[in-house]
Each structure stands twice: as C-alpha cells, then as structure tokens.
Short mmCIF file of C-alpha atoms in Angstrom, two decimals:
data_model
loop_
_atom_site.label_atom_id
_atom_site.label_comp_id
_atom_site.label_asym_id
_atom_site.label_seq_id
_atom_site.Cartn_x
_atom_site.Cartn_y
_atom_site.Cartn_z
CA UNK P 1 89.63 92.40 86.84
CA UNK P 2 91.75 92.10 83.72
CA UNK P 3 94.02 89.19 83.04
CA UNK P 4 97.07 91.33 83.55
CA UNK P 5 95.91 92.45 86.94
CA UNK P 6 95.16 88.88 87.96
CA UNK P 7 98.70 87.95 87.07
CA UNK P 8 99.91 90.72 89.34
CA UNK P 9 97.72 89.57 92.19
CA UNK P 10 98.93 86.01 91.81
CA UNK P 11 102.49 87.23 91.93
CA UNK P 12 101.81 89.25 95.03
CA UNK P 13 100.21 86.29 96.72
CA UNK P 14 103.29 84.22 96.04
CA UNK P 15 105.27 87.02 97.55
CA UNK P 16 108.85 86.73 98.61
CA UNK P 17 110.32 89.78 100.34
CA UNK P 18 111.45 92.76 98.30
CA UNK P 19 111.26 93.45 94.64
CA UNK P 20 111.25 89.75 93.80
CA UNK P 21 107.64 89.76 94.92
CA UNK P 22 106.54 91.83 91.99
CA UNK P 23 108.21 89.91 89.22
CA UNK P 24 105.01 89.30 87.31
CA UNK P 25 106.21 89.77 83.79
CA UNK P 26 109.35 88.98 81.83
CA UNK P 27 112.02 91.46 82.78
CA UNK P 28 114.64 92.98 80.60
CA UNK P 29 118.23 92.09 81.34
CA UNK P 30 118.70 95.67 82.51
CA UNK P 31 115.93 95.39 85.08
CA UNK P 32 117.38 92.17 86.41
CA UNK P 33 120.77 93.79 86.79
CA UNK P 34 119.17 96.74 88.57
CA UNK P 35 117.39 94.37 90.92
CA UNK P 36 120.69 92.75 91.72
CA UNK P 37 122.25 96.12 92.34
CA UNK P 38 119.40 97.12 94.60
CA UNK P 39 119.81 93.95 96.62
CA UNK P 40 123.55 94.41 96.82
CA UNK P 41 123.13 98.01 97.88
CA UNK P 42 120.73 97.00 100.62
CA UNK P 43 123.04 94.27 101.89
CA UNK P 44 126.42 95.89 101.75
CA UNK P 45 125.65 99.58 101.97
CA UNK P 46 126.14 101.56 98.79
CA UNK P 47 128.03 104.38 100.50
CA UNK P 48 131.18 102.80 99.13
CA UNK P 49 129.96 102.91 95.54
CA UNK P 50 128.31 106.30 95.88
CA UNK P 51 130.87 108.83 94.65
CA UNK P 52 131.93 106.79 91.64
CA UNK P 53 128.43 106.33 90.36
CA UNK P 54 127.57 109.89 91.25
CA UNK P 55 130.37 111.07 89.02
CA UNK P 56 129.11 108.85 86.21
CA UNK P 57 125.67 110.27 86.70
CA UNK P 58 126.99 113.83 86.67
CA UNK P 59 128.45 113.36 83.21
CA UNK P 60 125.06 112.57 81.74
CA UNK P 61 123.07 114.89 83.96
CA UNK P 62 120.72 117.47 82.54
CA UNK P 63 121.13 119.59 85.63
CA UNK P 64 118.85 120.41 88.52
CA UNK P 65 115.65 120.31 86.47
CA UNK P 66 116.34 116.76 85.33
CA UNK P 67 117.03 115.70 88.93
CA UNK P 68 113.82 117.37 90.11
CA UNK P 69 111.86 115.62 87.35
CA UNK P 70 113.38 112.32 88.43
CA UNK P 71 112.23 113.02 91.99
CA UNK P 72 108.82 114.09 90.71
CA UNK P 73 108.39 110.79 88.86
CA UNK P 74 109.10 108.88 92.07
CA UNK P 75 106.74 111.04 94.07
CA UNK P 76 103.97 110.56 91.48
CA UNK P 77 104.55 106.83 91.70
CA UNK P 78 104.41 106.82 95.50
CA UNK P 79 101.32 109.05 95.62
CA UNK P 80 99.47 106.81 93.13
CA UNK P 81 100.52 103.76 95.11
CA UNK P 82 99.04 104.98 98.40
CA UNK P 83 96.01 106.43 96.68
CA UNK P 84 95.20 103.09 95.08
CA UNK P 85 95.85 101.15 98.27
CA UNK P 86 93.56 103.38 100.32
CA UNK P 87 90.86 103.10 97.68
CA UNK P 88 91.10 99.40 96.90
CA UNK P 89 92.66 97.44 99.74
CA UNK P 90 90.96 96.52 102.99
CA UNK P 91 93.36 98.07 105.49
CA UNK P 92 93.35 98.00 109.28
CA UNK P 93 92.49 101.32 110.90
CA UNK P 94 96.09 101.80 112.07
CA UNK P 95 97.50 101.18 108.60
CA UNK P 96 94.84 103.34 107.01
CA UNK P 97 95.78 106.21 109.29
CA UNK P 98 99.50 106.27 108.55
CA UNK P 99 98.96 105.45 104.86
CA UNK P 100 96.75 108.54 104.60
CA UNK P 101 99.43 110.66 106.30
CA UNK P 102 102.03 109.34 103.87
CA UNK P 103 99.74 109.95 100.88
CA UNK P 104 99.22 113.56 101.99
CA UNK P 105 103.00 114.02 102.28
CA UNK P 106 103.66 112.53 98.84
CA UNK P 107 101.01 114.76 97.30
CA UNK P 108 102.68 117.79 98.86
CA UNK P 109 106.03 116.65 97.48
CA UNK P 110 104.48 116.29 94.00
CA UNK P 111 102.99 119.78 94.15
CA UNK P 112 106.18 121.43 95.43
CA UNK P 113 108.42 119.69 92.90
CA UNK P 114 106.14 120.46 89.94
CA UNK P 115 105.86 124.10 90.98
CA UNK P 116 109.61 124.44 91.46
CA UNK P 117 110.41 122.90 88.07
CA UNK P 118 108.07 125.41 86.44
CA UNK P 119 109.53 128.32 88.42
CA UNK P 120 112.97 127.32 87.10
CA UNK P 121 111.65 127.46 83.53
CA UNK P 122 111.51 123.70 83.12
CA UNK P 123 108.73 121.39 82.04
CA UNK P 124 107.43 119.08 84.74
CA UNK P 125 107.05 115.45 83.66
CA UNK P 126 103.55 114.05 83.50
CA UNK P 127 102.36 111.53 86.04
CA UNK P 128 103.29 108.04 84.83
CA UNK P 129 100.66 105.38 84.18
CA UNK P 130 101.13 102.90 86.98
CA UNK P 131 100.20 99.38 88.01
CA UNK P 132 100.73 97.75 91.39
CA UNK P 133 100.48 94.11 92.38
CA UNK P 134 98.77 94.12 95.74
CA UNK P 135 95.61 92.48 96.92
CA UNK P 136 95.81 92.66 100.68
CA UNK P 137 97.37 94.65 103.50
CA UNK P 138 100.43 92.44 103.82
CA UNK P 139 101.29 92.76 100.12
CA UNK P 140 100.65 96.48 100.27
CA UNK P 141 102.94 96.99 103.27
CA UNK P 142 105.68 94.90 101.74
CA UNK P 143 105.66 96.95 98.57
CA UNK P 144 105.38 100.19 100.57
CA UNK P 145 108.56 99.28 102.42
CA UNK P 146 110.36 98.70 99.12
CA UNK P 147 109.12 102.00 97.67
CA UNK P 148 110.06 104.04 100.73
CA UNK P 149 113.49 102.46 101.19
CA UNK P 150 114.17 102.95 97.48
CA UNK P 151 112.93 106.54 97.68
CA UNK P 152 115.39 107.35 100.46
CA UNK P 153 118.26 105.81 98.51
CA UNK P 154 117.17 107.66 95.37
CA UNK P 155 117.14 111.09 97.01
CA UNK P 156 120.39 110.44 98.85
CA UNK P 157 122.01 109.36 95.60
CA UNK P 158 120.75 112.30 93.56
CA UNK P 159 120.89 115.16 96.08
CA UNK P 160 124.68 115.72 95.97
CA UNK P 161 124.33 116.34 92.22
CA UNK P 162 122.11 119.35 92.72
CA UNK P 163 123.84 122.62 91.82
CA UNK P 164 121.51 124.81 93.88
CA UNK P 165 122.09 124.74 97.63
CA UNK P 166 118.52 125.79 98.16
CA UNK P 167 117.22 122.83 96.17
CA UNK P 168 119.60 120.61 98.12
CA UNK P 169 118.04 121.87 101.35
CA UNK P 170 114.61 121.00 100.01
CA UNK P 171 115.69 117.57 98.79
CA UNK P 172 117.14 116.94 102.26
CA UNK P 173 113.91 118.02 103.84
CA UNK P 174 111.97 115.60 101.62
CA UNK P 175 114.34 112.67 102.04
CA UNK P 176 114.07 112.96 105.81
CA UNK P 177 110.33 112.54 105.46
CA UNK P 178 110.78 109.56 103.13
CA UNK P 179 113.08 107.96 105.71
CA UNK P 180 110.43 108.53 108.36
CA UNK P 181 107.82 106.90 106.12
CA UNK P 182 110.14 103.94 105.60
CA UNK P 183 110.61 103.50 109.34
CA UNK P 184 106.86 103.71 110.02
CA UNK P 185 106.03 101.11 107.39
CA UNK P 186 108.80 98.84 108.64
CA UNK P 187 107.48 99.05 112.22
CA UNK P 188 104.06 98.02 110.95
CA UNK P 189 105.68 94.96 109.37
CA UNK P 190 107.64 94.15 112.53
CA UNK P 191 110.86 94.83 110.66
CA UNK P 192 113.87 96.82 111.83
CA UNK P 193 112.97 100.49 111.19
CA UNK P 194 116.63 101.37 110.58
CA UNK P 195 118.35 98.22 109.31
CA UNK P 196 121.68 99.86 108.41
CA UNK P 197 123.99 102.30 110.20
CA UNK P 198 124.44 104.02 106.84
CA UNK P 199 121.45 104.24 104.52
CA UNK P 200 122.48 102.96 101.09
CA UNK P 201 122.38 105.26 98.08
CA UNK P 202 121.25 104.39 94.57
CA UNK P 203 121.91 106.03 91.22
CA UNK P 204 119.13 107.44 89.09
CA UNK P 205 119.58 104.62 86.59
CA UNK P 206 119.33 101.96 89.31
CA UNK P 207 116.19 103.54 90.73
CA UNK P 208 114.45 103.96 87.39
CA UNK P 209 115.12 100.34 86.51
CA UNK P 210 113.88 99.21 89.90
CA UNK P 211 110.56 101.03 89.56
CA UNK P 212 110.11 100.18 85.88
CA UNK P 213 107.89 97.15 86.61
CA UNK P 214 105.30 99.52 88.08
CA UNK P 215 105.19 101.97 85.20
CA UNK P 216 103.11 101.25 82.10
CA UNK P 217 103.95 102.54 78.62
CA UNK Y 1 111.08 92.70 115.97
CA UNK Y 2 111.58 89.83 113.62
CA UNK Y 3 115.36 89.87 113.57
CA UNK Y 4 116.33 91.14 116.96
CA UNK Y 5 116.59 88.17 119.23
CA UNK Y 6 117.41 89.60 122.58
CA UNK Y 7 120.91 88.90 123.78
CA UNK Y 8 121.83 88.59 127.43
CA UNK Y 9 122.38 91.76 129.41
CA UNK Y 10 126.14 91.29 129.53
CA UNK Y 11 126.39 90.38 125.88
CA UNK Y 12 128.88 92.27 123.79
CA UNK Y 13 129.01 92.96 120.10
CA UNK Y 14 131.98 90.65 119.89
CA UNK Y 15 130.36 87.60 121.48
CA UNK Y 16 127.29 88.15 119.34
CA UNK Y 17 129.53 88.23 116.33
CA UNK Y 18 130.84 84.76 116.90
CA UNK Y 19 127.41 83.31 117.49
CA UNK Y 20 124.98 85.03 115.19
CA UNK Y 21 125.64 85.06 111.46
CA UNK Y 22 123.15 87.87 110.90
CA UNK Y 23 124.84 90.11 113.43
CA UNK Y 24 128.16 89.23 111.95
CA UNK Y 25 127.00 90.31 108.53
CA UNK Y 26 125.70 93.54 109.97
CA UNK Y 27 129.01 94.14 111.66
CA UNK Y 28 130.77 93.67 108.34
CA UNK Y 29 128.36 96.13 106.75
CA UNK Y 30 129.03 98.74 109.41
CA UNK Y 31 132.78 98.25 109.34
CA UNK Y 32 132.86 98.24 105.56
CA UNK Y 33 130.86 101.42 105.43
CA UNK Y 34 133.18 103.07 107.88
CA UNK Y 35 136.30 102.12 106.00
CA UNK Y 36 134.88 103.08 102.65
CA UNK Y 37 133.67 106.39 103.97
CA UNK Y 38 137.07 107.29 105.30
CA UNK Y 39 138.87 106.05 102.20
CA UNK Y 40 136.67 108.24 100.06
CA UNK Y 41 137.32 111.24 102.19
CA UNK Y 42 141.09 111.12 102.04
CA UNK Y 43 141.16 113.27 98.96
CA UNK Y 44 138.81 115.97 100.05
CA UNK Y 45 140.17 119.22 101.26
CA UNK Y 46 139.29 121.48 104.11
CA UNK Y 47 138.29 124.81 102.74
CA UNK Y 48 136.93 127.87 104.34
CA UNK Y 49 133.32 128.30 105.07
CA UNK Y 50 131.69 130.55 102.55
CA UNK Y 51 128.28 129.08 101.93
CA UNK Y 52 125.12 129.74 103.77
CA UNK Y 53 121.65 128.76 102.82
CA UNK Y 54 119.46 131.62 101.81
CA UNK Y 55 115.76 131.98 101.96
CA UNK Y 56 114.12 132.95 98.73
CA UNK Y 57 110.57 133.42 97.64
CA UNK Y 58 110.30 130.53 95.23
CA UNK Y 59 107.88 127.70 95.71
CA UNK Y 60 110.18 125.70 97.96
CA UNK Y 61 111.28 128.48 100.24
CA UNK Y 62 109.20 127.17 103.11
CA UNK Y 63 111.89 124.61 103.79
CA UNK Y 64 114.97 126.74 103.58
CA UNK Y 65 116.09 128.86 106.45
CA UNK Y 66 118.79 131.45 106.71
CA UNK Y 67 121.09 129.92 109.24
CA UNK Y 68 124.29 131.76 108.46
CA UNK Y 69 124.57 133.65 111.71
CA UNK Y 70 123.36 130.87 113.99
CA UNK Y 71 125.74 128.42 112.39
CA UNK Y 72 128.68 130.46 113.65
CA UNK Y 73 128.30 128.26 116.71
CA UNK Y 74 129.98 125.58 114.63
CA UNK Y 75 133.24 127.54 114.28
CA UNK Y 76 134.49 126.14 117.61
CA UNK Y 77 134.68 122.70 115.95
CA UNK Y 78 136.85 123.78 113.03
CA UNK Y 79 136.58 125.38 109.62
CA UNK Y 80 134.42 124.27 106.72
CA UNK Y 81 133.65 120.58 106.38
CA UNK Y 82 135.97 119.70 109.29
CA UNK Y 83 133.91 121.90 111.61
CA UNK Y 84 130.70 120.27 110.42
CA UNK Y 85 132.13 116.76 110.78
CA UNK Y 86 133.36 117.50 114.31
CA UNK Y 87 130.03 119.05 115.24
CA UNK Y 88 128.30 115.90 113.95
CA UNK Y 89 130.82 113.75 115.82
CA UNK Y 90 130.01 115.58 119.07
CA UNK Y 91 126.30 114.91 118.58
CA UNK Y 92 126.95 111.26 117.73
CA UNK Y 93 129.10 110.88 120.87
CA UNK Y 94 126.17 112.19 122.92
CA UNK Y 95 123.74 109.78 121.23
CA UNK Y 96 126.13 106.86 121.61
CA UNK Y 97 126.60 107.60 125.32
CA UNK Y 98 122.87 107.98 125.75
CA UNK Y 99 122.07 104.54 124.34
CA UNK Y 100 124.87 102.93 126.35
CA UNK Y 101 123.47 104.46 129.54
CA UNK Y 102 119.94 103.42 128.61
CA UNK Y 103 121.02 99.83 127.99
CA UNK Y 104 122.95 99.78 131.27
CA UNK Y 105 119.95 101.25 133.15
CA UNK Y 106 118.05 97.97 132.91
CA UNK Y 107 114.82 99.85 132.18
CA UNK Y 108 114.20 97.93 128.96
CA UNK Y 109 113.73 94.32 128.02
CA UNK Y 110 112.75 92.28 124.99
CA UNK Y 111 111.83 94.02 121.75
CA UNK Y 112 112.35 97.52 123.13
CA UNK Y 113 115.83 96.66 124.37
CA UNK Y 114 116.67 95.04 121.03
CA UNK Y 115 115.58 98.17 119.19
CA UNK Y 116 117.62 100.40 121.52
CA UNK Y 117 120.68 98.19 121.07
CA UNK Y 118 120.30 98.34 117.33
CA UNK Y 119 120.01 102.13 117.34
CA UNK Y 120 122.95 102.39 119.72
CA UNK Y 121 125.09 100.23 117.44
CA UNK Y 122 124.38 102.56 114.55
CA UNK Y 123 125.36 105.61 116.60
CA UNK Y 124 128.60 103.88 117.58
CA UNK Y 125 129.26 103.19 113.89
CA UNK Y 126 128.64 106.87 113.12
CA UNK Y 127 131.12 107.90 115.84
CA UNK Y 128 133.74 105.56 114.40
CA UNK Y 129 133.19 106.71 110.82
CA UNK Y 130 133.25 110.41 111.66
CA UNK Y 131 136.33 110.09 113.89
CA UNK Y 132 138.21 108.21 111.21
CA UNK Y 133 137.12 110.68 108.55
CA UNK Y 134 138.28 113.74 110.47
CA UNK Y 135 141.62 112.06 111.15
CA UNK Y 136 142.09 111.11 107.50
CA UNK Y 137 141.45 114.71 106.56
CA UNK Y 138 144.42 115.61 108.70
CA UNK Y 139 142.44 117.25 111.48
CA UNK Y 140 141.89 116.43 115.13
CA UNK Y 141 138.59 114.72 115.98
CA UNK Y 142 136.45 116.54 118.51
CA UNK Y 143 136.92 115.21 122.06
CA UNK Y 144 134.33 112.93 123.55
CA UNK Y 145 132.09 115.01 125.81
CA UNK Y 146 131.12 113.88 129.31
CA UNK Y 147 127.39 113.26 129.52
CA UNK Y 148 124.63 112.64 132.00
CA UNK Y 149 121.02 111.79 131.19
CA UNK Y 150 117.90 111.61 133.34
CA UNK Y 151 116.96 107.93 133.20
CA UNK Y 152 114.01 107.65 135.56
CA UNK Y 153 111.51 105.40 133.84
CA UNK Y 154 111.05 103.67 130.51
CA UNK Y 155 108.43 106.05 129.15
CA UNK Y 156 110.37 109.24 129.85
CA UNK Y 157 113.54 107.65 128.46
CA UNK Y 158 111.77 106.76 125.20
CA UNK Y 159 110.48 110.31 125.00
CA UNK Y 160 113.97 111.66 125.57
CA UNK Y 161 115.32 109.29 122.92
CA UNK Y 162 112.70 110.58 120.47
CA UNK Y 163 113.66 114.17 121.28
CA UNK Y 164 117.36 113.47 120.82
CA UNK Y 165 116.87 111.65 117.50
CA UNK Y 166 114.54 114.28 116.06
CA UNK Y 167 117.10 116.89 117.02
CA UNK Y 168 119.89 114.83 115.44
CA UNK Y 169 118.00 114.51 112.15
CA UNK Y 170 117.29 118.25 112.14
CA UNK Y 171 120.95 118.97 112.89
CA UNK Y 172 122.19 116.99 109.87
CA UNK Y 173 119.54 118.59 107.68
CA UNK Y 174 120.69 122.02 108.87
CA UNK Y 175 124.29 121.33 107.78
CA UNK Y 176 123.73 119.46 104.50
CA UNK Y 177 123.56 122.57 102.26
CA UNK Y 178 126.74 123.95 103.88
CA UNK Y 179 128.93 120.93 103.15
CA UNK Y 180 131.50 121.54 100.41
CA UNK Y 181 132.67 118.05 99.55
CA UNK Y 182 130.29 115.78 97.63
CA UNK Y 183 131.73 112.79 99.44
CA UNK Y 184 131.15 114.29 102.88
CA UNK Y 185 127.68 115.36 101.77
CA UNK Y 186 126.84 111.86 100.55
CA UNK Y 187 127.93 110.38 103.86
CA UNK Y 188 126.05 113.02 105.87
CA UNK Y 189 122.85 112.37 103.91
CA UNK Y 190 123.24 108.65 104.49
CA UNK Y 191 123.57 109.17 108.26
CA UNK Y 192 120.78 111.78 108.21
CA UNK Y 193 118.33 109.20 106.84
CA UNK Y 194 119.25 106.78 109.63
CA UNK Y 195 118.69 109.42 112.31
CA UNK Y 196 115.33 110.17 110.68
CA UNK Y 197 114.38 106.48 110.79
CA UNK Y 198 115.30 106.34 114.49
CA UNK Y 199 113.27 109.49 115.17
CA UNK Y 200 110.18 108.19 113.36
CA UNK Y 201 110.30 104.81 115.10
CA UNK Y 202 110.69 106.38 118.55
CA UNK Y 203 107.96 108.92 117.86
CA UNK Y 204 105.66 106.05 116.94
CA UNK Y 205 106.54 104.20 120.18
CA UNK Y 206 105.62 107.25 122.28
CA UNK Y 207 102.42 107.96 120.31
CA UNK Y 208 103.72 111.02 118.50
CA UNK Y 209 103.49 111.68 114.79
CA UNK Y 210 106.24 109.99 112.81
CA UNK Y 211 106.32 113.11 110.61
CA UNK Y 212 106.01 115.91 113.20
CA UNK Y 213 106.98 118.65 110.70
CA UNK Y 214 104.57 117.41 108.03
CA UNK Y 215 105.71 116.75 104.45
CA UNK Y 216 108.89 118.85 104.75
CA UNK Y 217 111.23 118.25 107.67
CA UNK Y 218 112.61 121.35 109.32
CA UNK Y 219 116.35 121.90 109.80
CA UNK Y 220 117.93 123.09 113.04
CA UNK Y 221 120.93 125.41 113.22
CA UNK Y 222 123.98 124.57 115.28
CA UNK Y 223 123.26 127.03 118.07
CA UNK Y 224 119.76 125.66 118.64
CA UNK Y 225 121.06 122.10 118.64
CA UNK Y 226 123.98 122.80 120.97
CA UNK Y 227 121.75 124.74 123.37
CA UNK Y 228 119.34 121.78 123.40
CA UNK Y 229 122.00 119.21 124.30
CA UNK Y 230 123.68 121.46 126.89
CA UNK Y 231 121.64 120.02 129.80
CA UNK Y 232 123.15 116.58 129.09
CA UNK Y 233 126.76 117.75 129.17
CA UNK Y 234 128.83 117.59 132.35
CA UNK Y 235 131.77 119.86 133.19
#
C-alpha cells in the first residue's frame, strides 16, 4: 500500500459524515467552496437556486454532447467505485448483493452514454483515473451514499439543459435509477432513504468540484 | 432509522415543530422549497401541448416510448404544463391520502411508522407546492379526489405503498420530456427523484428489487397511471 493510499485510509477511518470524510489532501479554494455549496444544497434544498444556476450553465454549455460527457464521467467514477469496493473490501453478503446490482447498472449507464455520444458524432471522454478512501464496509457505504445523492442532484441539475427530448427521457430514466441506488444505500446505513421532499439539484461546476478529490491527474 | 424518533399517535406536524429542532428545520426546508418553487413559476406561461416523445433507433431508444396518444388522457387536467401539473397534483393527492389513512389505521409502529410519516410529509409538501404553482400560473388546481384504500394488514399495505410509489415515479418520468418550462421541469425532476427513493425503499422492505426495471427506469403514460389508480377513487 502506497503512502498516498494510507493517507486516504487514515482519513476514512477518521470519518465524519459526507464529503468531509474524504478530505485527505489539501484542497483548492474552489473545492472548498463547492463542498460548502453541496452542504448548503443538501440542507436547504437547491430547488430555489436551480433556474439561476441553470441559466449560468447554459451560457457556457457545449450542448447535449458536453452534458452527456459530464454524465459519462460521473458514471465512470461510480462504476470504478463499486468495482473497487467489491474487489477490495470485505462486504457483508447483503451489501455485496446490492453493490453488485448497482455496479451492473452503472456499467450499463456507461455503455449507453458512450454509445450515444458516438452516435451523435461526439467523442466520449475517457474513464478518469480514480482513487477512493475506503477500507471497510462502513466507509464504503458512507461514500456510496455521497456519490449516489450527488449523482441524483447532478442529473437533475443538468437534465433541463438538454436540447433533445429523447435524451431528456433517457437522463430521467437514469436519474430515477440513481435515486433508487441512493435510497438503497441509505437504508443499509439506517439513514432516511428520502431525506428531503424535494431532491436538491447541483450545477455541473458544483458536481465536478465535489468529485475532484477522487479523480487523479 | 437514525433520525426518526417515533412521535405519539396523535402527534401533529405542528407540535413536533415546537419540540424537535430537526423536524423544525425539515419543515423550513419543505416550506422554503414550496415557496421558491411557486415564485419561480410565476413567470412561466401555459402554452399548448405540441411535444411528444418519439422512439428512435439510436442507442438509447430502449428507454423512450411513444406516449403521444396515451397521454391524451391528461387533457382533462388542462393544456400543456398546467395539465401535467394538475395530473401530478391528482396523483400526489392520492398518495397523501393513502399515507394519512395508513397512519390512522394503526397497522404500523416504530421505525416503519416513522418512515411512513416521513414519506407522507413529503407527499403533503408536493401537494402544497403543486397547488400553489398551478394557482400562481393563473389556473385552477385540480380538485382533491375522494379515495379509499384496502388497509387489511401491514404486509399488504407496504406492498400497496410500493406499487403506488413505483407508479408515481413512472408517471413523473413519463411526463418529464413533455414539460415546456425549464422551471416546471426542474421541479418535476426533483419530485421524481423523491418518488423513486420512496419506491426503492418500499421495494426493499417487501423483498422486491429496488431497481425493478434494471438500469433504465421505465416511464408510464397518463392513461396507464390513471387506470391503475382508478380502484382507489370513490364516486
């Protein structure tokens, strides 16, 4: 185990709930701001902020292909996360079973998104190099909850920007599955499966900053 | 559940508010979301319904369904986004009534009751938000339907709850591509995710798959949904 990985494990063992648990290296000011935004969104419901930030996002948007590549990056990240957990962490049989189901779903999302980007004449992004700070089932589940909740908010924030109604239907179909994953993981942690009446939304920028600690290079 | 201390049977949201800071915060969240949602929707117009989803042969076509004809069932609720909002409001009224009846039935205690209360509170918040939104758009909110549910035993009630929530999630998914306003769409997606969370949790409680459609959830058109809830409507 490399020194870097040990640092991650130590951080995970000292875990506080949420993204704070994975603060194992100095963060940029931007990442700290994003973390704050993520926390605020979770607490107060980002529905209120949604349209404003969506408009800001629209001005810099590269269209449907960029949004699909954003989604693809998240799905790659999630798939790698479950893959690594199933391979490296000693999980209970119940957790192993639903983690495998989730991994299969994320892999299908990756395949569908990559294929769609190509069919639209775009270039699918490559899978990011990732690193995750978990050493045991509890740390894994905690991070899984963060990833799934963030994934739901990411899709819900980005989907209204899609030009194509057909792609919107697909994004909706995927986000429903992400929400189901989130609820399943939360049940396993004895947490409220649906903590808010309105699921918060996040902008692309907020999401990318939030997941940055898990992406290398 | 870690944060669902069970209140007394006759407890109300209001008494809980004064006693429990966590519930109070949640109440503020729900109320804030409702107000913000409606405020955002003031500016959006009601236009005619021209969009239908179409099935193509690209790589994602497995998830899109042509629901143009079946969605005509929604016309009774109004045109365009108003019709969709009133259709959603009708479904939320049914869910809200369902949870109220389930809580009143006394079939549940402890963690299960706390979960049901929590879900019911969210449905009530959806009813309030949708009602307010339709009003702010200058239209008349759909009337509250009269309902009746078979509440025989805890297991069958949980199974019915799972059925209702899965149907609700599919109903929102079926309408999302037909919504004109980005603001209404954003709100619908936000509620859709909550219905999906409810469905997955209830499926897990009754030993069903939390992802019954696999990696891509299937939408339901308005006619299918309305036919499915018909047995619970009275008069």
